[in-house]
Coordinates of C-alpha atoms in Angstrom, one line a residue:
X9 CA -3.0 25.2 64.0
X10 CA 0.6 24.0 62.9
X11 CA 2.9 26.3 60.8
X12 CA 2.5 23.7 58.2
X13 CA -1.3 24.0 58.0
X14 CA -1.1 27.7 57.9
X15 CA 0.8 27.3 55.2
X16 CA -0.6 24.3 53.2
X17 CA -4.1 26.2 53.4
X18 CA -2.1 29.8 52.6
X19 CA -0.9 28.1 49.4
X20 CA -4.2 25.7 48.1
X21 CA -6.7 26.0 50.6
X22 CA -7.3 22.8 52.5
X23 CA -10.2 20.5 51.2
X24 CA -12.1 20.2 54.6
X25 CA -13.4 17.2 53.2
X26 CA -10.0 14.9 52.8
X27 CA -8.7 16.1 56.1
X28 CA -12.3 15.2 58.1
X29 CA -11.9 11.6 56.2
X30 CA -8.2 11.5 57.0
X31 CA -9.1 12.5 60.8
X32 CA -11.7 10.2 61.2
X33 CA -9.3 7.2 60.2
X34 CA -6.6 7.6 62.4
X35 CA -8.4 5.7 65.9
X36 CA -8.8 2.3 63.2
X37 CA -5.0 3.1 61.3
X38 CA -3.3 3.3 64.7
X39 CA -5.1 0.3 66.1
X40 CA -3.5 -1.6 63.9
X41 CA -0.4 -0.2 63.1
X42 CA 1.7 -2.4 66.3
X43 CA 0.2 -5.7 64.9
X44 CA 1.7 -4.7 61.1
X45 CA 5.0 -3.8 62.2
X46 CA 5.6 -6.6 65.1
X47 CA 4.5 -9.3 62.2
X48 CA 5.8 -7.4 59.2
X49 CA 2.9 -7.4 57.7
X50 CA 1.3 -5.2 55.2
X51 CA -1.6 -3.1 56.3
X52 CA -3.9 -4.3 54.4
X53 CA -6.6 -3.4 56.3
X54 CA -5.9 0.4 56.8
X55 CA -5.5 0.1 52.9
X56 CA -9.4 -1.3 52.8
X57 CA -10.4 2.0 55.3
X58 CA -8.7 4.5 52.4
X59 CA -10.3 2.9 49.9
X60 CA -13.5 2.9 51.8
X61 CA -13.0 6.1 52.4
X62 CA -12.7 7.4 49.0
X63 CA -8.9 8.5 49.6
X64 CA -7.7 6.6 46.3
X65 CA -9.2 9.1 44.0
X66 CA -9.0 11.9 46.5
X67 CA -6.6 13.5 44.0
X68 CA -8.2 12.9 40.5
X69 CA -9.8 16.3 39.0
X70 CA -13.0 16.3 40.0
X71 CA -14.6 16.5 36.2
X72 CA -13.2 13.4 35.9
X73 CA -14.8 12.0 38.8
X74 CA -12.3 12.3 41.6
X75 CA -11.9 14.5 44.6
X76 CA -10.4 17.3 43.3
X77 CA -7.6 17.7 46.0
X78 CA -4.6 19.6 44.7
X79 CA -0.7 18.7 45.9
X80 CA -1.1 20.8 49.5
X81 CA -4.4 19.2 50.6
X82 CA -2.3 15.3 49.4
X83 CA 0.2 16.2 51.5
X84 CA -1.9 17.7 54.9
X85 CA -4.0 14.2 54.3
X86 CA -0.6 11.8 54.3
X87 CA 0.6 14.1 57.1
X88 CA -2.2 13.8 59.3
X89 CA -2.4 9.6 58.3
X90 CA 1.1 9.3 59.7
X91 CA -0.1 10.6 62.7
X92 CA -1.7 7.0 62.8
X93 CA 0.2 4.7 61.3
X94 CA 3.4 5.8 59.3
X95 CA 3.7 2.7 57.5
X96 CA 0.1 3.5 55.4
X97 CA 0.5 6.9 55.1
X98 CA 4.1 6.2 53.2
X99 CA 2.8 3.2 51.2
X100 CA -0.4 5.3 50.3
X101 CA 2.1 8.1 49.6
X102 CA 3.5 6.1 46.6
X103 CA -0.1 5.9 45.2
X104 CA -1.2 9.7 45.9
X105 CA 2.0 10.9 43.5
X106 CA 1.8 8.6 40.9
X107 CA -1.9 9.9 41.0
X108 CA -0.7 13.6 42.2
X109 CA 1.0 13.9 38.7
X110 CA -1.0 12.7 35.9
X111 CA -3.7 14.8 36.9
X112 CA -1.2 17.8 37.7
X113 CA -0.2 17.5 34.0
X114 CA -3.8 16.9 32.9
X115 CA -4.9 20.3 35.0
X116 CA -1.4 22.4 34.4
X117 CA -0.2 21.3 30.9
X118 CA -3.6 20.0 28.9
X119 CA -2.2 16.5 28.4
X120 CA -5.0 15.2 27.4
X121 CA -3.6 11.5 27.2
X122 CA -3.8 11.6 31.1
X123 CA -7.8 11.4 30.8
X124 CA -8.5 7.8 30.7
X125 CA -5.8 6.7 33.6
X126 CA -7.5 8.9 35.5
X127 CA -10.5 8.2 35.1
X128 CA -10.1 4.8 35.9
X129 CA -8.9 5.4 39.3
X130 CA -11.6 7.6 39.9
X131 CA -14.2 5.2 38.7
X132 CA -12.1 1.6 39.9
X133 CA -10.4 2.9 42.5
X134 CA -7.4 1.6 41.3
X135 CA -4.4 1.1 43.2
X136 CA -0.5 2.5 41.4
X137 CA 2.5 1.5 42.5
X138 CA 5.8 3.4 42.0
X139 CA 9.3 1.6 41.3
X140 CA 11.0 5.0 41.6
X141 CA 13.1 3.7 44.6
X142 CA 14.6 0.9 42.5
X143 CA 14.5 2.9 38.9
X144 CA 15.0 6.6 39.3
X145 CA 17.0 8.2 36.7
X146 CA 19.4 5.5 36.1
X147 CA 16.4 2.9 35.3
X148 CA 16.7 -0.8 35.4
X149 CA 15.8 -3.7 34.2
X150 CA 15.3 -5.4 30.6
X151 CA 13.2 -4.6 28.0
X152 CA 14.1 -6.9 24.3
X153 CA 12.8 -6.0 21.2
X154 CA 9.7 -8.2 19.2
X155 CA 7.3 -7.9 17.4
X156 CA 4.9 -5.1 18.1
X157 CA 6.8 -4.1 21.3
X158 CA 9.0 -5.4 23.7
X159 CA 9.9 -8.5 26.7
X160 CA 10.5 -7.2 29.9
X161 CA 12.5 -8.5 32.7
X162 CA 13.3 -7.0 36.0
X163 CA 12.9 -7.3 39.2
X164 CA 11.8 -3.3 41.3
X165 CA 12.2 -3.1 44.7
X166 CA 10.8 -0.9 47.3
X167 CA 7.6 -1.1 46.3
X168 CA 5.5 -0.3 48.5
X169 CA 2.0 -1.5 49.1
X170 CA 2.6 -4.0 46.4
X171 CA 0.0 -6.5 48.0
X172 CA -2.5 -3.8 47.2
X173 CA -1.8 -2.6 44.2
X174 CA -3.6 -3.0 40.6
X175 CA -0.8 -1.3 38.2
X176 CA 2.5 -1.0 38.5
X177 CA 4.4 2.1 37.0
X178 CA 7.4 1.2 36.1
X179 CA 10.6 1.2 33.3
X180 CA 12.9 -1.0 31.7
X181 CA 16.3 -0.2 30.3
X182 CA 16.5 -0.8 25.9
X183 CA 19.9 -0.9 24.3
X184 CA 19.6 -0.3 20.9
X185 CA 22.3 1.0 18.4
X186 CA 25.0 1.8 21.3
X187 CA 21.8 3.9 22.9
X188 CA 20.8 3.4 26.3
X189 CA 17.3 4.3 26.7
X190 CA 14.1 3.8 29.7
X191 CA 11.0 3.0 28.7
X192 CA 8.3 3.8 30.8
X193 CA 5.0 1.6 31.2
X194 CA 2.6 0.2 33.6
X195 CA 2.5 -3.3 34.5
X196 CA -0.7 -5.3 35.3
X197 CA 0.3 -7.1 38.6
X198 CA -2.1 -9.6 38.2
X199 CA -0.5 -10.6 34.7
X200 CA 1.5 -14.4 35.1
X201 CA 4.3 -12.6 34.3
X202 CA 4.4 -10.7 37.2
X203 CA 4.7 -11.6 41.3
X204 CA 6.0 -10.3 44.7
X205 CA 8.8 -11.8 46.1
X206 CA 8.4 -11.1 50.2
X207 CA 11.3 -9.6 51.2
X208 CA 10.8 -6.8 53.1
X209 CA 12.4 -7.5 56.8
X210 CA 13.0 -3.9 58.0
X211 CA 14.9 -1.5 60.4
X212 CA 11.1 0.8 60.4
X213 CA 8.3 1.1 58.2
X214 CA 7.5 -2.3 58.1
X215 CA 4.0 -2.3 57.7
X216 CA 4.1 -0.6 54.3
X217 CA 5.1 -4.3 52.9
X218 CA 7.5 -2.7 50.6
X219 CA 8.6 -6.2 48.8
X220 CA 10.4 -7.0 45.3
X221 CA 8.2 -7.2 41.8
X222 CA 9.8 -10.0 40.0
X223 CA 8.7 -9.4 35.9
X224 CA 9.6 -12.1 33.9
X225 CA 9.2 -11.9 29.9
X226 CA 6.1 -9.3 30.3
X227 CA 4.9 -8.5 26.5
X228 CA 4.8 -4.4 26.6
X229 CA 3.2 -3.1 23.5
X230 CA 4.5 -0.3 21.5
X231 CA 1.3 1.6 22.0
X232 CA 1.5 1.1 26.3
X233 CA 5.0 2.6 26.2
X234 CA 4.0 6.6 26.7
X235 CA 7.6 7.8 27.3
X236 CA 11.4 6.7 25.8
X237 CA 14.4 8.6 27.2
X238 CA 18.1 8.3 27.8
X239 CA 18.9 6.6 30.7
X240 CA 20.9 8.7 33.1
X241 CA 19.8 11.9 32.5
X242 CA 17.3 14.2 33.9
X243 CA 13.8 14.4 31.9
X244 CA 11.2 17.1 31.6
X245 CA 9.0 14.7 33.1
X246 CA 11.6 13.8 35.9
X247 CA 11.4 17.1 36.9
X248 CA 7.3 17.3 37.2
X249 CA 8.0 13.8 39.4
X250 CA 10.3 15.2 41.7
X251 CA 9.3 18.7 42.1
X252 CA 5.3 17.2 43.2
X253 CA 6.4 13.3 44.4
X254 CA 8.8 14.8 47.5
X255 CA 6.6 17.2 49.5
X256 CA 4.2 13.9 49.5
X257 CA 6.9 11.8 50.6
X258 CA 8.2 13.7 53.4
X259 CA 4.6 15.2 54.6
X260 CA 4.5 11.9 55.6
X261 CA 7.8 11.6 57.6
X262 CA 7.1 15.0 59.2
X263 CA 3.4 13.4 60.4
X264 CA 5.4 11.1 61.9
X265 CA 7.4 13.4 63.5
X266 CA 4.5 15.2 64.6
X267 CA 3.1 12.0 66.4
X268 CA 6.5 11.2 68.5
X269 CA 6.5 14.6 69.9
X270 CA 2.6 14.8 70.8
X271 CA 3.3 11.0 72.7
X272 CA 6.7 12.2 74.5
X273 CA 5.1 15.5 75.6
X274 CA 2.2 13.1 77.2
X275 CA 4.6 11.2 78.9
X276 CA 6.6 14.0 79.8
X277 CA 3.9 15.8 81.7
X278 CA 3.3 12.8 84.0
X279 CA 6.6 13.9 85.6
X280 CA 7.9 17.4 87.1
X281 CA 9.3 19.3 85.2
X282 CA 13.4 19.8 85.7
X283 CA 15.2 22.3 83.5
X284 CA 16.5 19.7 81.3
X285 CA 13.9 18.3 80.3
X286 CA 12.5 22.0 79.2
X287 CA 15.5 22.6 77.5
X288 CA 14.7 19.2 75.5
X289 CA 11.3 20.2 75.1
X290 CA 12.5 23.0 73.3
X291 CA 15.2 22.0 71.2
X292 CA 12.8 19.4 70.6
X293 CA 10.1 22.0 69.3
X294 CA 12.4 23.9 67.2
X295 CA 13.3 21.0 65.1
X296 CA 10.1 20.0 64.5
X297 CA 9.5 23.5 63.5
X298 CA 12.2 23.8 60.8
X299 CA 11.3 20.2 59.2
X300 CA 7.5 22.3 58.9
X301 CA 8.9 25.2 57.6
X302 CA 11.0 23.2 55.0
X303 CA 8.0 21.4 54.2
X304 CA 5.9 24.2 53.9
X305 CA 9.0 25.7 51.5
X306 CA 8.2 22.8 49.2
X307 CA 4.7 22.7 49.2
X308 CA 5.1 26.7 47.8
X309 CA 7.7 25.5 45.0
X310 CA 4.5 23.1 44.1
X311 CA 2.5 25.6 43.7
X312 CA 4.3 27.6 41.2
X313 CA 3.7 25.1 38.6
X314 CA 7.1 25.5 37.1
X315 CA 8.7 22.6 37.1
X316 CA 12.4 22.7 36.5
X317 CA 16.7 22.3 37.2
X318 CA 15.4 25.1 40.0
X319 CA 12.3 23.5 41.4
X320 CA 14.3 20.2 41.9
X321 CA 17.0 22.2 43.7
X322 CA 14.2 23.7 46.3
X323 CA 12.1 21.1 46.8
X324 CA 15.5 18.2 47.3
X325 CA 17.0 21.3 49.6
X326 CA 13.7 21.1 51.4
X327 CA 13.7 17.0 51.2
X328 CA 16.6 17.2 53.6
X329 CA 15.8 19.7 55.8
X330 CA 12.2 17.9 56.6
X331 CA 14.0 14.5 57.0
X332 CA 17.0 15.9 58.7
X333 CA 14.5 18.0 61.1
X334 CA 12.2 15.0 61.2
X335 CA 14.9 12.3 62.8
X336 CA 16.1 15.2 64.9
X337 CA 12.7 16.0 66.7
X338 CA 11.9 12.2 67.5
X339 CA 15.6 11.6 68.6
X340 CA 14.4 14.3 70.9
X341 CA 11.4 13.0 71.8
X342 CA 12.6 9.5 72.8
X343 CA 15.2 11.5 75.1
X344 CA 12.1 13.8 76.3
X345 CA 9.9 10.7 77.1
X346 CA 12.6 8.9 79.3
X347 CA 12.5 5.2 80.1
X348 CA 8.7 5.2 79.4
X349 CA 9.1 6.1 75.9
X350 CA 11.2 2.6 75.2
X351 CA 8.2 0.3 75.6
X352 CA 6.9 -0.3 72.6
X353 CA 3.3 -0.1 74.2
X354 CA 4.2 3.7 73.6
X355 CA 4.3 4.0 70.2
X356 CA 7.3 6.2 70.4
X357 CA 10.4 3.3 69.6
X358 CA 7.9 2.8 66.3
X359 CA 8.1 6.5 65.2
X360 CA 11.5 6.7 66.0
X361 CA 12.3 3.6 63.5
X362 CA 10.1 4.8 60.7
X363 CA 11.2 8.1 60.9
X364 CA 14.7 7.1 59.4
X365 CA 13.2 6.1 55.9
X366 CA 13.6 9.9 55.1
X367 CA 17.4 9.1 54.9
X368 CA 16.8 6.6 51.9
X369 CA 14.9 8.4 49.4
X370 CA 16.2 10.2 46.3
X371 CA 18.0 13.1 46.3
X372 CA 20.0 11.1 48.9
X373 CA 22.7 13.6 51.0
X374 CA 26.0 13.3 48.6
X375 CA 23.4 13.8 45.7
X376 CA 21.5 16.5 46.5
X377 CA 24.7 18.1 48.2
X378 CA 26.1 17.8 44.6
X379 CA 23.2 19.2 42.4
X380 CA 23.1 22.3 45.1
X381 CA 26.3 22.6 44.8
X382 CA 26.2 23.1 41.0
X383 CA 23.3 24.9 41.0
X384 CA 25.1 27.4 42.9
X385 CA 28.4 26.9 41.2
X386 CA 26.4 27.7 37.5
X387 CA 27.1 24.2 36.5
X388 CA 25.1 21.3 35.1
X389 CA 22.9 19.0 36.6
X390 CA 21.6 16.6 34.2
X391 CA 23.1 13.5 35.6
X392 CA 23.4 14.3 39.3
X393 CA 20.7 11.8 40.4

């Protein structure tokens, strides 16, 4: 057992259940996985087997008809998924927090308002997208006033899985009396108002069809808009997002992590071993170890249920050690596997390109370096994004 299941089970007990399901998928996910990323295609399919699979609910309360898996058994799924095909695992990780923390407010803070979402995915098996890469704290996008609500334009990129997905959650920036304020909705992506705009032609992770959402004049009513707040500034429920999102996010690059090194110790052991390739072995090992220990670091902060300026510190201080770690150990691997590991009938050149998505997710390095730094420094924080 890995220092990361240890610890994922020391800190919510793994549901048995999700990781058999998860386990059982990865023959099919990785079968496919080559064919997605040659053609830049999304995985449509492996999206069909999670579905199949009951995986799209896998993390709504189980009184409300879900699975009942908490933020530690998420992430050991996505982990263990990216050990198939990175490009699902990531695209499905963007579902499994938008999911992750409605139900983590539902369970945590009583907000009961989360109920009927919820239930919907649970009963529809609906599909959320996030637009977190393109909004974040700064938000874009238009919203106008009317009548009764608002016009949205915008156009989010980085979403992921956005073939697959039923809703949309999303913002638009309002300017009203010298006030620049997000508001926070879902869209419907099968509205007229709303399309994909293929543009995802990647470095790694291509599979996880990542395109633009075009919105063009969408009518948002005032009753669909849950949440207004300045734009540029940390929220309350910016902190819930970031402090449960991340250690989703980057279970999924450490899976992949995970993969390169079990393929370059197979190839590895096809040759004698010489004391260089030990000593890679090893540092090899030892970075793969401290991304799992980071990881594990943020799945504890998770399960404080606190969160806060100090949760987002941890779990962005552990977001770089996992991704730092991450791109380390399969830099290590691909040296570790020799020529071999360059075909891409290996698998490993795949991991070692999808593995550098953990650089592009918020808390980027200056960022995160900043807020740290403040946090250290007794200094504030609310618009280090």
């Amino acid at each position: 057992m890995s220092v990361l299941e240890e610890l994922a089970r020391e800190t919510a007990g793994a549901d048995v259940a999700i990781r058999a399901k998860a386990e059982a998928l990865l023959p099919e996910l990785e079968a496919g996985a080559a064919a997605a990323d040659e053609g830049d295609r999304f995985v449509a399919e492996n999206y069909a087997r999670l579905r199949a699979a009951g995986l799209v609910e896998a993390g709504v309360p189980v009184e409300l008809g879900g699975g009942g898996a908490e933020v530690a058994e998420l992430a050991e799924m996505l982990r263990i998924l990216a050990h198939g095909c990175g490009s699902t695992a990531l695209a499905f990780a963007m579902h499994t927090h938008q999911v992750a923390i409605p139900a983590w407010r539902w369970r945590h803070r009583q907000v009961a308002a989360m109920e009927p979402l919820l239930r919907r995915i649970a009963a529809e098996r609906l599909i959320l997208l996030s637009s977190g890469g393109s909004d974040w704290i700064g938000g874009s996008g238009e919203a106008r006033r009317v009548e009764c609500g608002y016009r949205i334009t915008a156009r989010k990129v980085f979403t992921s899985g956005a073939e697959a997905g039923d809703i949309l959650m999303t913002g638009a920036i309002l300017e009203e009396d010298g006030e620049r304020s997000v508001l926070h909705f879902g869209a419907p992506m099968k509205a007229p108002e709303v399309r994909i705009e293929q543009t995802w032609r990647t470095l790694g992770m291509r599979g996880t069809g990542s395109n633009d959402v075009v919105i063009e004049d969408l009518f948002v009513a005032d009753a669909a808009v849950p949440l207004k707040r300045k734009a540029g500034e940390w929220h309350p429920l910016f902190q819930i997002i970031a402090t449960i999102a991340f250690p989703l996010i980057y279970g999924v690059y450490l899976g992949v992590a995970e993969s390169a090194r079990d393929i370059a110790v197979g190839l590895a052991r096809k040759r004698p071993p010489s004391p260089h390739a030990l000593a890679l072995a090893g540092r090899m090992e030892t970075a793969l170890r401290a991304a799992q220990i980071a990881h594990g670091a943020m799945l504890a902060e998770v399960a404080r249920n606190d969160p806060s300026e100090r949760s987002v510190n941890e779990v962005m201080i552990g977001r770089t050690l996992v991704g730092e770690n991450a791109i380390r150990a399969v830099e290590l691997a691909m040296e570790l596997a020799g020529g071999a590991g360059f075909y891409r009938a290996a698998g490993l050149e795949r991991r070692f390109r999808d593995v550098q998505g953990a650089r592009y997710h918020p808390l980027q390095a200056g960022p995160q370096a900043q807020y740290a730094g403040a946090m250290a420094l007794g200094q504030p924080v609310a618009t280090i994004y």
